[in-house]
């Protein structure tokens, strides 16, 4: 499983741009969501989850089956990238 611990990581910087700039969201056709409830709603709304970022100390009920399959609160997710991030990266996002 991939791990990101630096806020200087280019992927994290691109996520910050998505979060801060509507133009970046419009251009990429993607957006960020945060929280278990919001993730569940997105899945139920048939949104495609591209990447799931998580902090292991915060999200203790995430069950990862494979690199692209997981279960959270009984909701199964598949076909996406799972990345573990540090608390520092989470706070920056």
GROMACS .gro file of N, CA and C in nm:
model
  279
    1UNK      N    1   0.084  -0.118   0.000
    1UNK     CA    2   0.000   0.000   0.000
    1UNK      C    3   0.089   0.124   0.000
    2UNK      N    4   0.049   0.220  -0.080
    2UNK     CA    5   0.124   0.344  -0.091
    2UNK      C    6   0.104   0.429   0.034
    3UNK      N    7   0.209   0.498   0.075
    3UNK     CA    8   0.203   0.589   0.189
    3UNK      C    9   0.259   0.725   0.148
    4UNK      N   10   0.195   0.831   0.197
    4UNK     CA   11   0.243   0.966   0.174
    4UNK      C   12   0.255   1.035   0.309
    5UNK      N   13   0.375   1.085   0.338
    5UNK     CA   14   0.397   1.151   0.467
    5UNK      C   15   0.438   1.297   0.453
    6UNK      N   16   0.462   1.343   0.330
    6UNK     CA   17   0.510   1.479   0.307
    6UNK      C   18   0.402   1.566   0.243
    7UNK      N   19   0.386   1.685   0.299
    7UNK     CA   20   0.291   1.780   0.239
    7UNK      C   21   0.347   1.838   0.110
    8UNK      N   22   0.474   1.813   0.082
    8UNK     CA   23   0.538   1.860  -0.041
    8UNK      C   24   0.520   1.761  -0.157
    9UNK      N   25   0.456   1.649  -0.131
    9UNK     CA   26   0.432   1.550  -0.234
    9UNK      C   27   0.348   1.613  -0.347
   10UNK      N   28   0.386   1.592  -0.473
   10UNK     CA   29   0.312   1.653  -0.585
   10UNK      C   30   0.164   1.615  -0.589
   11UNK      N   31   0.131   1.492  -0.553
   11UNK     CA   32  -0.010   1.449  -0.551
   11UNK      C   33  -0.087   1.526  -0.445
   12UNK      N   34  -0.029   1.544  -0.329
   12UNK     CA   35  -0.093   1.620  -0.222
   12UNK      C   36  -0.110   1.766  -0.264
   13UNK      N   37  -0.009   1.821  -0.328
   13UNK     CA   38  -0.019   1.959  -0.378
   13UNK      C   39  -0.133   1.973  -0.479
   14UNK      N   40  -0.151   1.871  -0.564
   14UNK     CA   41  -0.261   1.878  -0.661
   14UNK      C   42  -0.397   1.869  -0.591
   15UNK      N   43  -0.404   1.793  -0.484
   15UNK     CA   44  -0.530   1.784  -0.407
   15UNK      C   45  -0.562   1.917  -0.339
   16UNK      N   46  -0.459   1.984  -0.291
   16UNK     CA   47  -0.479   2.115  -0.229
   16UNK      C   48  -0.533   2.213  -0.332
   17UNK      N   49  -0.482   2.206  -0.454
   17UNK     CA   50  -0.533   2.291  -0.562
   17UNK      C   51  -0.681   2.263  -0.589
   18UNK      N   52  -0.717   2.135  -0.590
   18UNK     CA   53  -0.858   2.099  -0.611
   18UNK      C   54  -0.945   2.158  -0.501
   19UNK      N   55  -0.894   2.152  -0.381
   19UNK     CA   56  -0.970   2.200  -0.266
   19UNK      C   57  -0.987   2.353  -0.269
   20UNK      N   58  -0.884   2.421  -0.313
   20UNK     CA   59  -0.884   2.568  -0.305
   20UNK      C   60  -0.937   2.639  -0.429
   21UNK      N   61  -0.931   2.573  -0.544
   21UNK     CA   62  -0.964   2.644  -0.668
   21UNK      C   63  -1.073   2.573  -0.749
   22UNK      N   64  -1.182   2.642  -0.768
   22UNK     CA   65  -1.293   2.588  -0.847
   22UNK      C   66  -1.248   2.558  -0.990
   23UNK      N   67  -1.159   2.639  -1.042
   23UNK     CA   68  -1.110   2.618  -1.179
   23UNK      C   69  -1.040   2.482  -1.191
   24UNK      N   70  -0.964   2.444  -1.089
   24UNK     CA   71  -0.894   2.315  -1.090
   24UNK      C   72  -0.995   2.201  -1.086
   25UNK      N   73  -1.100   2.216  -1.007
   25UNK     CA   74  -1.205   2.112  -0.999
   25UNK      C   75  -1.277   2.100  -1.132
   26UNK      N   76  -1.309   2.212  -1.191
   26UNK     CA   77  -1.380   2.212  -1.319
   26UNK      C   78  -1.294   2.151  -1.429
   27UNK      N   79  -1.168   2.188  -1.431
   27UNK     CA   80  -1.075   2.138  -1.533
   27UNK      C   81  -1.055   1.987  -1.523
   28UNK      N   82  -1.041   1.936  -1.401
   28UNK     CA   83  -1.014   1.793  -1.384
   28UNK      C   84  -1.142   1.708  -1.376
   29UNK      N   85  -1.253   1.773  -1.345
   29UNK     CA   86  -1.378   1.699  -1.329
   29UNK      C   87  -1.381   1.616  -1.202
   30UNK      N   88  -1.297   1.652  -1.106
   30UNK     CA   89  -1.290   1.580  -0.979
   30UNK      C   90  -1.303   1.677  -0.862
   31UNK      N   91  -1.331   1.621  -0.746
   31UNK     CA   92  -1.340   1.702  -0.626
   31UNK      C   93  -1.307   1.615  -0.505
   32UNK      N   94  -1.284   1.679  -0.393
   32UNK     CA   95  -1.253   1.609  -0.269
   32UNK      C   96  -1.376   1.600  -0.181
   33UNK      N   97  -1.389   1.488  -0.113
   33UNK     CA   98  -1.490   1.478  -0.008
   33UNK      C   99  -1.420   1.426   0.116
   34UNK      N  100  -1.474   1.461   0.232
   34UNK     CA  101  -1.413   1.420   0.358
   34UNK      C  102  -1.521   1.364   0.449
   35UNK      N  103  -1.490   1.254   0.509
   35UNK     CA  104  -1.578   1.197   0.610
   35UNK      C  105  -1.647   1.070   0.563
   36UNK      N  106  -1.669   0.984   0.659
   36UNK     CA  107  -1.730   0.854   0.630
   36UNK      C  108  -1.871   0.871   0.573
   37UNK      N  109  -1.949   0.957   0.633
   37UNK     CA  110  -2.087   0.978   0.586
   37UNK      C  111  -2.089   1.026   0.441
   38UNK      N  112  -2.001   1.121   0.410
   38UNK     CA  113  -1.996   1.176   0.275
   38UNK      C  114  -1.950   1.072   0.174
   39UNK      N  115  -1.856   0.987   0.214
   39UNK     CA  116  -1.809   0.881   0.126
   39UNK      C  117  -1.923   0.783   0.098
   40UNK      N  118  -1.996   0.747   0.202
   40UNK     CA  119  -2.110   0.656   0.185
   40UNK      C  120  -2.214   0.717   0.090
   41UNK      N  121  -2.242   0.846   0.106
   41UNK     CA  122  -2.338   0.913   0.018
   41UNK      C  123  -2.288   0.916  -0.127
   42UNK      N  124  -2.160   0.939  -0.145
   42UNK     CA  125  -2.104   0.942  -0.280
   42UNK      C  126  -2.117   0.806  -0.347
   43UNK      N  127  -2.088   0.700  -0.273
   43UNK     CA  128  -2.099   0.565  -0.328
   43UNK      C  129  -2.244   0.535  -0.363
   44UNK      N  130  -2.336   0.569  -0.272
   44UNK     CA  131  -2.478   0.546  -0.299
   44UNK      C  132  -2.527   0.629  -0.417
   45UNK      N  133  -2.466   0.745  -0.439
   45UNK     CA  134  -2.503   0.832  -0.551
   45UNK      C  135  -2.433   0.795  -0.680
   46UNK      N  136  -2.364   0.682  -0.679
   46UNK     CA  137  -2.293   0.630  -0.797
   46UNK      C  138  -2.179   0.719  -0.845
   47UNK      N  139  -2.119   0.795  -0.753
   47UNK     CA  140  -1.998   0.868  -0.788
   47UNK      C  141  -1.882   0.770  -0.790
   48UNK      N  142  -1.788   0.792  -0.878
   48UNK     CA  143  -1.671   0.705  -0.886
   48UNK      C  144  -1.564   0.755  -0.789
   49UNK      N  145  -1.523   0.670  -0.698
   49UNK     CA  146  -1.415   0.702  -0.606
   49UNK      C  147  -1.285   0.666  -0.675
   50UNK      N  148  -1.198   0.765  -0.695
   50UNK     CA  149  -1.070   0.740  -0.761
   50UNK      C  150  -0.963   0.700  -0.660
   51UNK      N  151  -0.960   0.772  -0.547
   51UNK     CA  152  -0.856   0.750  -0.448
   51UNK      C  153  -0.916   0.767  -0.309
   52UNK      N  154  -0.878   0.680  -0.219
   52UNK     CA  155  -0.920   0.689  -0.080
   52UNK      C  156  -0.796   0.715   0.004
   53UNK      N  157  -0.792   0.830   0.069
   53UNK     CA  158  -0.683   0.865   0.159
   53UNK      C  159  -0.731   0.840   0.301
   54UNK      N  160  -0.644   0.785   0.385
   54UNK     CA  161  -0.685   0.762   0.523
   54UNK      C  162  -0.566   0.774   0.618
   55UNK      N  163  -0.598   0.811   0.741
   55UNK     CA  164  -0.500   0.816   0.850
   55UNK      C  165  -0.535   0.700   0.942
   56UNK      N  166  -0.447   0.603   0.958
   56UNK     CA  167  -0.481   0.483   1.035
   56UNK      C  168  -0.520   0.512   1.180
   57UNK      N  169  -0.464   0.616   1.239
   57UNK     CA  170  -0.499   0.650   1.378
   57UNK      C  171  -0.640   0.705   1.390
   58UNK      N  172  -0.695   0.757   1.281
   58UNK     CA  173  -0.829   0.816   1.284
   58UNK      C  174  -0.933   0.719   1.233
   59UNK      N  175  -0.904   0.652   1.123
   59UNK     CA  176  -1.001   0.560   1.062
   59UNK      C  177  -0.961   0.417   1.102
   60UNK      N  178  -1.021   0.370   1.209
   60UNK     CA  179  -0.985   0.238   1.260
   60UNK      C  180  -1.075   0.128   1.206
   61UNK      N  181  -1.188   0.165   1.146
   61UNK     CA  182  -1.283   0.064   1.099
   61UNK      C  183  -1.276   0.042   0.948
   62UNK      N  184  -1.165   0.080   0.886
   62UNK     CA  185  -1.145   0.055   0.744
   62UNK      C  186  -1.080  -0.081   0.728
   63UNK      N  187  -1.144  -0.167   0.651
   63UNK     CA  188  -1.092  -0.301   0.626
   63UNK      C  189  -1.046  -0.306   0.481
   64UNK      N  190  -0.917  -0.320   0.461
   64UNK     CA  191  -0.861  -0.323   0.326
   64UNK      C  192  -0.839  -0.467   0.284
   65UNK      N  193  -0.906  -0.508   0.178
   65UNK     CA  194  -0.893  -0.644   0.127
   65UNK      C  195  -0.773  -0.655   0.033
   66UNK      N  196  -0.768  -0.566  -0.065
   66UNK     CA  197  -0.660  -0.563  -0.162
   66UNK      C  198  -0.623  -0.418  -0.186
   67UNK      N  199  -0.532  -0.392  -0.278
   67UNK     CA  200  -0.490  -0.255  -0.307
   67UNK      C  201  -0.604  -0.168  -0.357
   68UNK      N  202  -0.707  -0.229  -0.417
   68UNK     CA  203  -0.816  -0.147  -0.471
   68UNK      C  204  -0.954  -0.191  -0.421
   69UNK      N  205  -0.956  -0.254  -0.304
   69UNK     CA  206  -1.085  -0.298  -0.249
   69UNK      C  207  -1.083  -0.283  -0.098
   70UNK      N  208  -1.188  -0.223  -0.045
   70UNK     CA  209  -1.196  -0.201   0.099
   70UNK      C  210  -1.342  -0.197   0.142
   71UNK      N  211  -1.361  -0.200   0.274
   71UNK     CA  212  -1.495  -0.190   0.331
   71UNK      C  213  -1.488  -0.095   0.449
   72UNK      N  214  -1.585  -0.005   0.456
   72UNK     CA  215  -1.593   0.095   0.562
   72UNK      C  216  -1.737   0.102   0.609
   73UNK      N  217  -1.760   0.070   0.734
   73UNK     CA  218  -1.896   0.072   0.791
   73UNK      C  219  -1.994  -0.011   0.709
   74UNK      N  220  -1.949  -0.125   0.659
   74UNK     CA  221  -2.037  -0.213   0.584
   74UNK      C  222  -2.055  -0.174   0.438
   75UNK      N  223  -1.997  -0.062   0.395
   75UNK     CA  224  -2.005  -0.020   0.256
   75UNK      C  225  -1.878  -0.065   0.185
   76UNK      N  226  -1.895  -0.140   0.077
   76UNK     CA  227  -1.780  -0.191   0.002
   76UNK      C  228  -1.743  -0.095  -0.110
   77UNK      N  229  -1.613  -0.077  -0.126
   77UNK     CA  230  -1.557   0.008  -0.230
   77UNK      C  231  -1.461  -0.077  -0.310
   78UNK      N  232  -1.455  -0.053  -0.441
   78UNK     CA  233  -1.357  -0.125  -0.522
   78UNK      C  234  -1.315  -0.040  -0.641
   79UNK      N  235  -1.207  -0.082  -0.704
   79UNK     CA  236  -1.154  -0.016  -0.823
   79UNK      C  237  -1.108   0.127  -0.798
   80UNK      N  238  -1.030   0.146  -0.694
   80UNK     CA  239  -0.973   0.276  -0.664
   80UNK      C  240  -0.840   0.256  -0.594
   81UNK      N  241  -0.765   0.362  -0.582
   81UNK     CA  242  -0.635   0.356  -0.517
   81UNK      C  243  -0.651   0.389  -0.369
   82UNK      N  244  -0.582   0.317  -0.282
   82UNK     CA  245  -0.585   0.341  -0.138
   82UNK      C  246  -0.448   0.392  -0.097
   83UNK      N  247  -0.448   0.507  -0.029
   83UNK     CA  248  -0.322   0.568   0.014
   83UNK      C  249  -0.331   0.603   0.162
   84UNK      N  250  -0.234   0.557   0.237
   84UNK     CA  251  -0.224   0.594   0.378
   84UNK      C  252  -0.149   0.726   0.386
   85UNK      N  253  -0.202   0.822   0.462
   85UNK     CA  254  -0.137   0.951   0.477
   85UNK      C  255  -0.108   0.977   0.625
   86UNK      N  256  -0.014   1.066   0.649
   86UNK     CA  257   0.021   1.103   0.786
   86UNK      C  258  -0.079   1.206   0.839
   87UNK      N  259  -0.076   1.225   0.969
   87UNK     CA  260  -0.163   1.327   1.031
   87UNK      C  261  -0.129   1.465   0.979
   88UNK      N  262   0.000   1.489   0.954
   88UNK     CA  263   0.044   1.619   0.903
   88UNK      C  264  -0.019   1.646   0.764
   89UNK      N  265  -0.018   1.547   0.679
   89UNK     CA  266  -0.077   1.562   0.545
   89UNK      C  267  -0.227   1.584   0.558
   90UNK      N  268  -0.292   1.508   0.645
   90UNK     CA  269  -0.436   1.521   0.667
   90UNK      C  270  -0.470   1.663   0.713
   91UNK      N  271  -0.393   1.716   0.805
   91UNK     CA  272  -0.420   1.851   0.854
   91UNK      C  273  -0.401   1.955   0.745
   92UNK      N  274  -0.307   1.933   0.655
   92UNK     CA  275  -0.286   2.026   0.543
   92UNK      C  276  -0.405   2.022   0.446
   93UNK      N  277  -0.460   1.903   0.428
   93UNK     CA  278  -0.575   1.891   0.338
   93UNK      C  279  -0.699   1.945   0.405
   0.00000   0.00000   0.00000
